[in-house]
Amino acid sequence: MRLTIFWERMRAHFGDAYADSFARDHVMAELGGRTVHQALDDGWEAKDVWRAVCAAMDVPAARR
């Protein structure tokens, strides 16, 4: 998954204003105690980060 697609999905689920805030501030156990930004900076694949977000935030199957 490209980062552009990842961020499109984040904005579609959380909204334009909240997607970056969530990615910057929400520490997730599914990402090893990292935020979305930290996980991506640490080299996690965007698709794996998106899967973790989906699992943690109960993203509907239609948006996965």
C-alpha positions as CSV (number, residue, x, y, z in Angstrom):
1,M,0.0,0.0,0.0
2,R,1.3,3.4,-0.9
3,L,1.4,6.1,1.7
4,T,-0.9,8.3,-0.3
5,I,-3.6,5.5,-0.2
6,F,-2.9,5.0,3.6
7,W,-3.5,8.7,4.3
8,E,-6.6,8.8,2.1
9,R,-8.0,5.9,4.1
10,M,-7.1,7.6,7.4
11,R,-8.8,10.9,6.3
12,A,-11.9,8.9,5.0
13,H,-12.3,7.2,8.4
14,F,-11.2,10.0,10.8
15,G,-11.9,13.1,8.8
16,D,-9.4,15.6,7.5
17,A,-8.8,17.4,10.7
18,Y,-8.6,14.4,13.1
19,A,-6.6,11.9,11.0
20,D,-3.2,13.6,11.5
21,S,-3.9,14.3,15.2
22,F,-4.8,10.7,15.8
23,A,-1.7,9.5,13.9
24,R,0.5,11.9,15.9
25,D,-1.0,11.5,19.4
26,H,-2.6,8.0,19.8
27,V,-0.2,5.4,21.1
28,M,-1.3,2.0,20.0
29,A,-0.4,-1.4,21.5
30,E,-0.9,-2.9,18.1
31,L,2.1,-0.9,16.9
32,G,4.3,-1.9,19.8
33,G,3.5,1.2,21.8
34,R,4.1,3.6,18.9
35,T,1.9,6.2,17.2
36,V,1.1,5.8,13.5
37,H,3.8,8.4,12.6
38,Q,6.4,6.6,14.8
39,A,5.6,3.3,13.2
40,L,5.9,4.6,9.7
41,D,9.1,6.4,10.6
42,D,10.5,3.2,12.1
43,G,9.9,1.4,8.8
44,W,6.6,-0.3,9.3
45,E,4.8,-1.0,6.0
46,A,1.8,1.2,5.5
47,K,-0.5,-1.8,5.0
48,D,0.5,-3.2,8.4
49,V,0.0,0.1,10.1
50,W,-3.5,0.4,8.4
51,R,-4.4,-3.1,9.6
52,A,-3.4,-2.2,13.1
53,V,-5.5,1.0,13.0
54,C,-8.4,-1.1,11.6
55,A,-8.1,-3.6,14.4
56,A,-7.8,-1.0,17.2
57,M,-10.4,1.4,16.0
58,D,-13.0,-1.1,14.6
59,V,-12.9,0.3,11.1
60,P,-15.8,-1.1,9.2
61,A,-14.9,-3.8,6.7
62,A,-16.1,-1.6,3.8
63,R,-13.3,0.9,4.6
64,R,-10.6,-1.6,5.1
